XYZ file of C-alpha atoms in Angstrom:
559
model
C -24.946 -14.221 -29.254
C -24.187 -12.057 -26.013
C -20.553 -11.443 -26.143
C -19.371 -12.914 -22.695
C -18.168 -10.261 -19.387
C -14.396 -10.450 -18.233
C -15.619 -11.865 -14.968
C -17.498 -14.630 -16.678
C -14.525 -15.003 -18.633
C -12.470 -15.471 -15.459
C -15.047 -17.709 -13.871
C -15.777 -20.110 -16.541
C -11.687 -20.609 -17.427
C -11.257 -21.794 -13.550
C -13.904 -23.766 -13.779
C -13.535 -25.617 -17.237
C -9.464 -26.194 -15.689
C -10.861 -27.185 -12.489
C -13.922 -29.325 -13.082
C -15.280 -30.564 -9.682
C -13.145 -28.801 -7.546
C -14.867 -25.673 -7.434
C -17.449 -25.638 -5.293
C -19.115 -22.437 -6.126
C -18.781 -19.275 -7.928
C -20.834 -15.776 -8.418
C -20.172 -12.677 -9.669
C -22.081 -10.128 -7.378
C -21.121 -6.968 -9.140
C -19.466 -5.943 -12.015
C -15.603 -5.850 -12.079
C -15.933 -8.553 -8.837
C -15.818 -12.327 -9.075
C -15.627 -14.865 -6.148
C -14.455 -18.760 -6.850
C -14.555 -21.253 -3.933
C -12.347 -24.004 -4.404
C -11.746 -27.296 -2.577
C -7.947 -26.738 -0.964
C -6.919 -29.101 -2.526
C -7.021 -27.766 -6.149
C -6.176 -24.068 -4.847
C -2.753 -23.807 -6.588
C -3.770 -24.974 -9.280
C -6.500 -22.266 -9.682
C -4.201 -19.457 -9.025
C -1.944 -21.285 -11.510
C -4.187 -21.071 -14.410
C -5.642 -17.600 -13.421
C -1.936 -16.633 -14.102
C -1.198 -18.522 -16.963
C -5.181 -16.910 -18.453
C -4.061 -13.787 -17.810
C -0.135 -12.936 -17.430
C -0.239 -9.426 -16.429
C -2.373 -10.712 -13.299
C -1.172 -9.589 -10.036
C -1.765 -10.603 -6.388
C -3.376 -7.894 -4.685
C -3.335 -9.585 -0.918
C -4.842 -12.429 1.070
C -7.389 -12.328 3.381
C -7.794 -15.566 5.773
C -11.420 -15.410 8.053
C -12.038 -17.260 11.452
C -15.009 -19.362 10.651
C -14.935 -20.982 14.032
C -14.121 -24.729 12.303
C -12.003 -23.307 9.505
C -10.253 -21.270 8.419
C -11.108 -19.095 5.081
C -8.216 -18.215 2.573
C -9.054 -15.092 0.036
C -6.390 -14.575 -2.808
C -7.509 -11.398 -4.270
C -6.396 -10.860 -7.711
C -6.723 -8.113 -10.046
C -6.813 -9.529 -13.797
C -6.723 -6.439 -15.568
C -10.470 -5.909 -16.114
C -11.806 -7.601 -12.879
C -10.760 -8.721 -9.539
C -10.788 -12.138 -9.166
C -10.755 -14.419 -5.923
C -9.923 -17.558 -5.432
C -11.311 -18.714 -2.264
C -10.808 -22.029 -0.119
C -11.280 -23.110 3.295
C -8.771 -25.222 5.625
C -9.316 -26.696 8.810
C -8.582 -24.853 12.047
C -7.123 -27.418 13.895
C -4.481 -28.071 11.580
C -4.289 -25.029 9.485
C -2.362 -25.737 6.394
C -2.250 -24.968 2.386
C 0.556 -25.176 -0.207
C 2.155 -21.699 -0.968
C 1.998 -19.888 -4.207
C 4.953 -17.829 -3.884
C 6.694 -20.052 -6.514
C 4.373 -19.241 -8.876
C 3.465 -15.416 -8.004
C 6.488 -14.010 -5.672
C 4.540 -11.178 -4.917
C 3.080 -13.487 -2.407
C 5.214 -13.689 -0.180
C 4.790 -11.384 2.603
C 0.946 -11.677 2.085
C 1.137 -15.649 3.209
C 3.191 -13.955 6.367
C 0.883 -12.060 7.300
C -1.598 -14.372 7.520
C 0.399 -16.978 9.163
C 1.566 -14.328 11.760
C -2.209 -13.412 12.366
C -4.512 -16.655 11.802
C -1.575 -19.280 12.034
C -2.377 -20.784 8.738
C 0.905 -22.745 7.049
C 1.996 -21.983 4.109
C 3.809 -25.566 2.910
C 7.318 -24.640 1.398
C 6.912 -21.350 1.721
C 10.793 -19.724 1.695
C 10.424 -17.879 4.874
C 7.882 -17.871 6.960
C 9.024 -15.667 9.413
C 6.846 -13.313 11.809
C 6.116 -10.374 9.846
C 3.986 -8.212 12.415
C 4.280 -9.456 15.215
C 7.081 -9.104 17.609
C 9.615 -12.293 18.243
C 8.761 -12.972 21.710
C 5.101 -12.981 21.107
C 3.729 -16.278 22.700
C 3.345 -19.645 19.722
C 0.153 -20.710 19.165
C -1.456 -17.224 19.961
C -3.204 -15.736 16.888
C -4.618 -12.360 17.075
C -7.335 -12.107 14.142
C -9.355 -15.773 15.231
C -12.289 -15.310 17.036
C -11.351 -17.372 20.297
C -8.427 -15.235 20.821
C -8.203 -13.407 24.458
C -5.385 -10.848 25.046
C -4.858 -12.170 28.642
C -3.394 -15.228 27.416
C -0.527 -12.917 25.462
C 0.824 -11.488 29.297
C 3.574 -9.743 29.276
C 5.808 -9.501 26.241
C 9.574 -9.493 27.297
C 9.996 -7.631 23.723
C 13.924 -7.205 22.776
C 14.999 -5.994 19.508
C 17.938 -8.144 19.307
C 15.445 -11.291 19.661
C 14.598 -9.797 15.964
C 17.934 -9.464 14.345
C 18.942 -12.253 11.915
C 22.253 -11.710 10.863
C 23.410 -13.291 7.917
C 26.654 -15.314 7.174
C 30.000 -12.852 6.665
C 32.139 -14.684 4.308
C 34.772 -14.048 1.617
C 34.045 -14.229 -1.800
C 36.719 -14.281 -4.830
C 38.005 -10.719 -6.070
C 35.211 -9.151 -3.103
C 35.654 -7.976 0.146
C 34.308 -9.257 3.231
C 30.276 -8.892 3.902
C 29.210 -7.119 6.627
C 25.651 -6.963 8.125
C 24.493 -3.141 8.502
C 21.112 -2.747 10.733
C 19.379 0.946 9.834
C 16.573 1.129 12.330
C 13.750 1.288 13.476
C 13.901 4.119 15.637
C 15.210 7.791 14.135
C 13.552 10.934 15.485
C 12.724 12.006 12.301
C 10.786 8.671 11.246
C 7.076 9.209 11.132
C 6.964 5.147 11.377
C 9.658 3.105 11.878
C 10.877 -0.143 10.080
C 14.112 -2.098 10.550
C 16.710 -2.793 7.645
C 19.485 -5.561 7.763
C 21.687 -4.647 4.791
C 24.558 -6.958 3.378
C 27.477 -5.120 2.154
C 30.794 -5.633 0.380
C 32.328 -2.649 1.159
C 30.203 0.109 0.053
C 27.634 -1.987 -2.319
C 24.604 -3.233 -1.457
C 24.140 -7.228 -1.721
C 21.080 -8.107 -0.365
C 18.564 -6.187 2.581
C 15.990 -7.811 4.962
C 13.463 -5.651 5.838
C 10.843 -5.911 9.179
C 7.601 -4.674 9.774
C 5.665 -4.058 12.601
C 6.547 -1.744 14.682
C 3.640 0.399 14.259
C 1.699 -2.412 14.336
C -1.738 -0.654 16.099
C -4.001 -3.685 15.511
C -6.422 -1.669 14.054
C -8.577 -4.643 11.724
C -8.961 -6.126 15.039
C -10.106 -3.564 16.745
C -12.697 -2.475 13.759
C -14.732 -5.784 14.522
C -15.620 -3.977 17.898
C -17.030 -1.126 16.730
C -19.971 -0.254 15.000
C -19.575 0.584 10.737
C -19.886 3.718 11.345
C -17.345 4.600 14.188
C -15.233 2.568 12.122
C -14.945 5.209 9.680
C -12.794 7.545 12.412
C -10.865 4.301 13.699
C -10.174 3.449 9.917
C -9.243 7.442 8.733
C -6.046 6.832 11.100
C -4.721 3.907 9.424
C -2.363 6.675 7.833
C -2.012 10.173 8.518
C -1.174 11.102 4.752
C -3.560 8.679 2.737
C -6.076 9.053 5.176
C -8.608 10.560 2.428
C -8.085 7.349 0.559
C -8.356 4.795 3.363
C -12.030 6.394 4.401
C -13.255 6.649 0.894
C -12.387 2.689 0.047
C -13.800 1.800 3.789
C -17.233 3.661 3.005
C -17.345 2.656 -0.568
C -16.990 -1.330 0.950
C -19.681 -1.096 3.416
C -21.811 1.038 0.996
C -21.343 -2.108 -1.795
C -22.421 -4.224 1.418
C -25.786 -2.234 2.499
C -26.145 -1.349 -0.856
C -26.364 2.397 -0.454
C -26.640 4.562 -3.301
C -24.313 7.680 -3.034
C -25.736 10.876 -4.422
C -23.759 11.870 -7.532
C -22.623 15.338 -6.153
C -21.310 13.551 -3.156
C -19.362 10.912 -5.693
C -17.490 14.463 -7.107
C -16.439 15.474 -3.448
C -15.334 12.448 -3.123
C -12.746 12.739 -6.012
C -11.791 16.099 -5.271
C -10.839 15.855 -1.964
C -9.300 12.701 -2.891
C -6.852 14.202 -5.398
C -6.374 17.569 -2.974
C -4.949 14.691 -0.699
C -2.973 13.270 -3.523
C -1.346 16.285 -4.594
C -0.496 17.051 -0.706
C 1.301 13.538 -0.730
C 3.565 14.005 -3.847
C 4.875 17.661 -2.987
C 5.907 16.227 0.381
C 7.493 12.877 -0.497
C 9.266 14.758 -3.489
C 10.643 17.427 -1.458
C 11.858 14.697 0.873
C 13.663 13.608 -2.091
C 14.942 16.914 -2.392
C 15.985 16.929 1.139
C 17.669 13.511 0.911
C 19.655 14.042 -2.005
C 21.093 17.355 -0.718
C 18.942 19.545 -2.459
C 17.298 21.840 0.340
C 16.279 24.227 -1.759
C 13.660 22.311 -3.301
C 12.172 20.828 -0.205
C 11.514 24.419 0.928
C 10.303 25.012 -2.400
C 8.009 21.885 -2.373
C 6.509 22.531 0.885
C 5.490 26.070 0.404
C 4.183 24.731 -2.538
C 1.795 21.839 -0.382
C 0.875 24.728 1.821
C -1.719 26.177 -0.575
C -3.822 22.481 -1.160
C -3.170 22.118 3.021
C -5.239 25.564 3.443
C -7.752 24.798 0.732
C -8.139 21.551 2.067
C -8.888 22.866 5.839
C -11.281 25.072 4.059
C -12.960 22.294 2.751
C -12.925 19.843 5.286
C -12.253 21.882 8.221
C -9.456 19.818 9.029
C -5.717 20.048 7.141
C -4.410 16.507 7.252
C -6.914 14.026 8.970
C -9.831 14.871 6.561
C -12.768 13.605 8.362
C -14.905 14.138 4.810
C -16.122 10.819 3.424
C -18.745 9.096 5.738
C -21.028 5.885 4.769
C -23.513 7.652 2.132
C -21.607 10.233 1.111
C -19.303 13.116 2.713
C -20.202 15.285 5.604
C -19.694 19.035 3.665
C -20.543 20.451 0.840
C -18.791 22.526 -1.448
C -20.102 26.281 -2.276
C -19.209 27.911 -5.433
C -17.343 31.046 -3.653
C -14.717 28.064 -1.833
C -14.836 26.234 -5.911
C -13.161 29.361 -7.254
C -11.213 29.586 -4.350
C -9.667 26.165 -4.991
C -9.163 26.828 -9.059
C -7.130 29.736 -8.271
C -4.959 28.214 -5.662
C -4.392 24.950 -7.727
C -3.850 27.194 -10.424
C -0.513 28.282 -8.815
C 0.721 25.216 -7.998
C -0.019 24.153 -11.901
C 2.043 27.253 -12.912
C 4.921 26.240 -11.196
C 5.074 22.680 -12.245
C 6.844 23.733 -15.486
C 10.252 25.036 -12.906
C 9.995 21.501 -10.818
C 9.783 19.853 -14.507
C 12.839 21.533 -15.589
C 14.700 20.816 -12.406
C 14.185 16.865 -12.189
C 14.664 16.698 -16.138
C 18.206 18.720 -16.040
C 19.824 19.114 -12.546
C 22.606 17.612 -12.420
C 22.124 16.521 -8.927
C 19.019 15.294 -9.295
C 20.382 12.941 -12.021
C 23.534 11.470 -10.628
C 21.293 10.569 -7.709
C 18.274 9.332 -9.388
C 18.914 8.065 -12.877
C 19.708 4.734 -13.790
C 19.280 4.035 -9.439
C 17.309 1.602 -8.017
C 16.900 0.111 -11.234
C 13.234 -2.247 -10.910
C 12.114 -3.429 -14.950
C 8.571 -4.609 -16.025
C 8.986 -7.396 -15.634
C 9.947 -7.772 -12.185
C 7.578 -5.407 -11.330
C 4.722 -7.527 -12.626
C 6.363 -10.734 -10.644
C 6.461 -9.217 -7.290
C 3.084 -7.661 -8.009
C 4.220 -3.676 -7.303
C 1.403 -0.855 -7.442
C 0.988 2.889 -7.593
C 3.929 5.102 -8.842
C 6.108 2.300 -8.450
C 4.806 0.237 -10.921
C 3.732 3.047 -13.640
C 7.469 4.120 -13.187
C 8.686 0.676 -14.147
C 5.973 0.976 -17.598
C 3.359 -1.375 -15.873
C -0.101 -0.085 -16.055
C -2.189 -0.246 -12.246
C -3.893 3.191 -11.843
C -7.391 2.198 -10.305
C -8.603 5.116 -11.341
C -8.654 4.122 -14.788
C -9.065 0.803 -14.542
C -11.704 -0.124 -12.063
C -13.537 3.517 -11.865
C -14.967 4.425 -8.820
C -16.344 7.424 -7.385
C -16.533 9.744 -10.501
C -13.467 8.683 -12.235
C -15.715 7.237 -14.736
C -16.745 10.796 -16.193
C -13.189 12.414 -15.243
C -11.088 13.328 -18.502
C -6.926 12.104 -17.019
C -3.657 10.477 -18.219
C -2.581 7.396 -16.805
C 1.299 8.636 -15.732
C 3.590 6.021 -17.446
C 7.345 5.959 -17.412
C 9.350 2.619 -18.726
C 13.154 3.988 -17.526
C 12.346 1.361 -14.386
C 14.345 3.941 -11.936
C 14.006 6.239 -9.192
C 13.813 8.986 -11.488
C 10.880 7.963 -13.122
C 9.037 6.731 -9.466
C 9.420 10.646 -8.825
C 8.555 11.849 -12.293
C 5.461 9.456 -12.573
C 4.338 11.471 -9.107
C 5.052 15.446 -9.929
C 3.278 14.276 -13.528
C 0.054 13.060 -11.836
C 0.308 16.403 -9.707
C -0.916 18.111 -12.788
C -3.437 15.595 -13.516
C -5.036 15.916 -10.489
C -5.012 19.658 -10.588
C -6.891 18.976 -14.413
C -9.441 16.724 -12.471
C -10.144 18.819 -9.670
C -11.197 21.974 -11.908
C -13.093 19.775 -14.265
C -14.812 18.125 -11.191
C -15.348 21.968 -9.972
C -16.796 23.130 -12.993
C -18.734 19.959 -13.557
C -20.263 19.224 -10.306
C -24.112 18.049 -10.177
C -26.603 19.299 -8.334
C -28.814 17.313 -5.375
C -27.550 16.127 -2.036
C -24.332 15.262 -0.279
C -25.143 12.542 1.987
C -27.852 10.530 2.581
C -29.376 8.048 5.118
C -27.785 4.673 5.842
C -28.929 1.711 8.178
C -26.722 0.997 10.972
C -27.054 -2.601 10.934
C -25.724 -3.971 7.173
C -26.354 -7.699 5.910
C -24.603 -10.487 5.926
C -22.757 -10.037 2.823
C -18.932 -9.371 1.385
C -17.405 -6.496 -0.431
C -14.294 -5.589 -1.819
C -13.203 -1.963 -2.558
C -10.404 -0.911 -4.280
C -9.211 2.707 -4.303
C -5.917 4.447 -5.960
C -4.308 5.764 -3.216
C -1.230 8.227 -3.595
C 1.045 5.326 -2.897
C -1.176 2.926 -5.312
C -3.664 0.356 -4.822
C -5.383 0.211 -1.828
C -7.399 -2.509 -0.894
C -10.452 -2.896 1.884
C -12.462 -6.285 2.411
C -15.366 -6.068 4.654
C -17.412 -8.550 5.686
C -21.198 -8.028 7.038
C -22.841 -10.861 9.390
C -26.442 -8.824 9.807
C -25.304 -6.296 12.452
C -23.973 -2.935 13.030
C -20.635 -4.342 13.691
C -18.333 -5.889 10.770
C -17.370 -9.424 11.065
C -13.825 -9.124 9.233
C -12.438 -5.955 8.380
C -9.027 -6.476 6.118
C -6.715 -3.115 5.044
C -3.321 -3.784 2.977
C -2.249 -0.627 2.274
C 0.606 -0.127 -0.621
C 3.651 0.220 1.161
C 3.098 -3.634 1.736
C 3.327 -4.311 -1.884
C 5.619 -2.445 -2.683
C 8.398 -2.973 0.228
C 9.363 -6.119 -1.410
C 10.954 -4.177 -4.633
C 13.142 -2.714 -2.714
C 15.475 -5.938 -2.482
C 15.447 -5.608 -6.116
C 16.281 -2.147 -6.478
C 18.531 -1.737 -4.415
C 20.981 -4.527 -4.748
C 24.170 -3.332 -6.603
C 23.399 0.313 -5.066
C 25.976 2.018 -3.080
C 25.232 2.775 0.518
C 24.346 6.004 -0.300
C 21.499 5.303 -2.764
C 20.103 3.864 0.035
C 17.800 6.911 1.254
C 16.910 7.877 -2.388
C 15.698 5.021 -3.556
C 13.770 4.243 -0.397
C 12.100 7.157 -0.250
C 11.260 6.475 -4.303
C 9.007 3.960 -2.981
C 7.001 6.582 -0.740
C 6.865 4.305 2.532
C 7.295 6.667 4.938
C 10.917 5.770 5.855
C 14.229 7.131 4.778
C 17.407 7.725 7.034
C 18.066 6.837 10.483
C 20.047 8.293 13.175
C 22.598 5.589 13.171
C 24.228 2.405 11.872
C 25.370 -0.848 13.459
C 28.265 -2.716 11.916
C 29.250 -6.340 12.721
C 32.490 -8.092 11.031
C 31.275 -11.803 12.652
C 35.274 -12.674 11.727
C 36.358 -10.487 14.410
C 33.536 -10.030 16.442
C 34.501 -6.161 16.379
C 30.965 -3.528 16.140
C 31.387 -0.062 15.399
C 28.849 3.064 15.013
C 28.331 5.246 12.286
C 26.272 8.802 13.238
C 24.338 10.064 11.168
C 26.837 12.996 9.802
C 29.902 9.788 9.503
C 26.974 9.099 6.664
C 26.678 12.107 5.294
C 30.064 12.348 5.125
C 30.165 9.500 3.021
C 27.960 9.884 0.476
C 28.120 10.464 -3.123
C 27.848 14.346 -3.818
């Protein structure tokens, strides 16, 4: 007897728990299963996905205009497939039990799509704008189909419309809570992002975070352009991960067209995927450096990132916005001269790793401001459904790479990076680790590279299909669903990058923290965001606000 896939594994446990209620399920490639459920019964199907397979995790939610309805995607990964449980609600009255009590990690997903299709979430614990700004008009929705920016007119945006502050109030043998705002603006921010921290004295008691100030509307704008200008639009999601957001766009519409991609352009894929990882974990760890107080080895870092900058550019012909991966392949191809070139340069970096080992593993400023900080465990980490570095530093395993192969992962000989200390120490460890395993791949990629061609022809127009790709971005799991409707131009385009699953951790890391572990453990989680120029304290009691600069912080924290 044929021994039975994981996806029909996932498919026929949904459907022997859910009888009649599911309307229709396929599996249309392997590793990808779809399961359309009556909206009624949709808790209950994410319910027993979860209790099937405990180590599930939520990867995001993607809700569809339909012109009558309104379709609902919960994407989840299931260790060896993705599975999604799909229903459809009505638009005029757009509403659907949340599942954050049963998956937390949830919870900003259901947001987001409220925010952006105006679905309810029943009982969901806050759902508060996440993207959009406060004074952005009710009842206008961005992402359905009938939506017409002239109805939006002019926002009278304020920032304080978006403060919340929280209740000040005495507790038993603890001082008195004070709301501290950090953000969104800081001249040194390459995005910004608002924090309302809740102190007693100098510990950390709770933090509400807000997105959406860089908020560039860029899924809406994809479904206006043709696939294949959507490939520049999509390479700017992210300046950094830019590699990583083209490579899971073209790998989604190729899945769609059904495009095979030569094998040698499949290897230039990976390598100048993993050039662009290492260039992301030198700089966010010599941030670290810089944050910490350790100068020294942020210039040391970023010398260091120089060398895969250059032999990226010589790649590429571009140093940080790639512009390599197209639809069919990548637009350059690699030359053996410009091969040994970028073993011998790698092969630096790799020699030095050993001196950046020894300094995390035995500084002594490195550990008082790492260790046993911004504690996260497994199991938390599982709960609010954290990818990437974040999770392998907490012991949970998520590497894409390994897990659902793509590009030429499959043949590539790597270590999945896996610390269990749960801290920011091992967030940072998990990254300068997976430096040298990307330096491994790259050579073996190098030295193994097939013959044939780099790109080849694609169709503009692509059918009217569904896809979803998953890539490992530095940051973690990146996610692109892409809908076809038999033209050149997408009908839904859907991005969550990581930073969105992994910004809800930081509530649990850093609570208990002193203010300053604030900009260490933040910038453990890679989003882009660290210190700001200044912070804004309120004692309600009194009514009395005060400023602290930048250097008052400095001043302040641990050394």
């Amino acid at each position: 007897m044929k021994a039975m896939t994981p996806e029909e594994e996932a498919a026929n446990i949904v459907k022997g728990a859910l009888g009649e209620y599911v309307l229709e399920s396929k599996i249309p490639k392997p590793r990808r299963v779809y399961i359309h459920v009556k909206p009624e019964a949709n808790k209950k199907a994410v319910s027993t996905l979860l209790q099937s397979f405990p180590c599930a995790i939520i990867s995001t939610i993607t809700g569809i205009d339909l012109g009558e309805t309104i379709e609902i995607n919960y994407h989840f990964w299931c260790g060896k497939a993705e599975v999604t449980i799909r229903t459809n609600v009505p638009k005029s009255k757009p509403k659907i039990e949340t599942i954050t009590d049963i998956i937390p990690g949830a919870l900003l997903y259901e947001r987001e799509v409220h925010d952006l299709l105006g679905v309810k979430f029943i009982n969901h614990p806050n759902l508060a704008r996440l993207l959009l700004p406060e004074s952005w008009p009710e009842n206008s929705y961005p992402l359905r189909k009938d939506w017409n920016p002239k109805h939006v007119g002019n926002l009278a945006y304020s920032l304080e419309k978006t403060i919340t502050l929280g209740e000040t109030r005495t507790e038993k043998n603890a001082g008195l809570l004070v709301n501290v705002i950090v953000g969104p603006q800081h001249p040194a921010l390459h995005e910004p992002e608002r924090f309302l921290f809740k102190l007693d004295g100098e510990i950390v008691v709770d933090v509400e975070p807000r997105l959406g100030y860089a908020h560039r509307g860029i899924e809406k704008g994809a479904e206006r352009l043709m696939f294949f200008q959507d490939v520049h639009l999509i390479e700017r999601v992210c300046g950094i991960c830019n590699v990583a957001h083209t490579t899971c766009f073209c790998q989604a519409v190729e899945t769609l067209g059904k495009i095979e991609v030569p094998p040698r352009a499949q290897y230039l894929r990976m390598i100048v995927h993993e050039l662009n990882r290492i260039h992301s974990h030198l700089l966010l760890l010599g941030i670290v450096g810089l944050e910490i107080g350790f100068e020294s080895l942020f210039q040391y870092l970023w010398r260091d990132r120089e060398i895969v900058l250059d032999l990226t550019e010589k790649l590429t012909g571009n140093r940080v916005m790639a512009e390599y991966s197209t639809i069919g392949g990548v637009r350059r191809d690699l030359t053996p001269v410009l091969g040994d070139e970028i073993k011998r340069g790698l092969r630096k970096i790799k020699d030095r790793l050993s001196f950046y080992r020894e300094i995390f593993q035995s500084d002594p400023t490195v550990e008082l401001r790492t260790k046993g900080i911004g504690m996260l465990s497994e199991e938390k980490a599982l709960k609010l459904c954290v990818v990437g570095p974040v999770a392998r530093g907490s012991g949970v395993k998520s590497d894409v790479r390994k897990h659902d192969p793509y590009a030429a992962y499959e043949d590539a000989p790597f270590r999945e990076v896996l610390y269990k200390d749960g801290d920011s120490w091992a967030r940072l460890m998990v990254r300068l680790d997976e430096v040298g395993e990307s330096i491994d791949i790259i050579t073996w990629a190098v030295d193994n590279i097939p013959g044939g061609p780099f790109r080849t022809r694609v169709p503009r127009r692509m059918p009217k299909r569904e896809a979803l790709s998953r890539v490992e971005a530095p940051r973690g799991e990146l996610i692109h669903f892409v809908r076809g409707n038999g033209t050149a131009y997408p009908e839904r385009v859907k991005i969550r990058s990581p930073t969105l699953a992994n910004i809800i951790s930081f509530r649990e890391m850093i609570r208990g923290c002193y203010v300053a572990d604030i900009p260490a453990v933040l910038a453990s989680l890679d989003p882009c965001f660290s210190c700001t120029d200044r912070m804004v304290f309120l004692d309600e009691k009194s009514g009395r606000k005060w400023v602290w600069t930048l250097n008052d912080l400095k001043a302040r924290r641990r050394i």
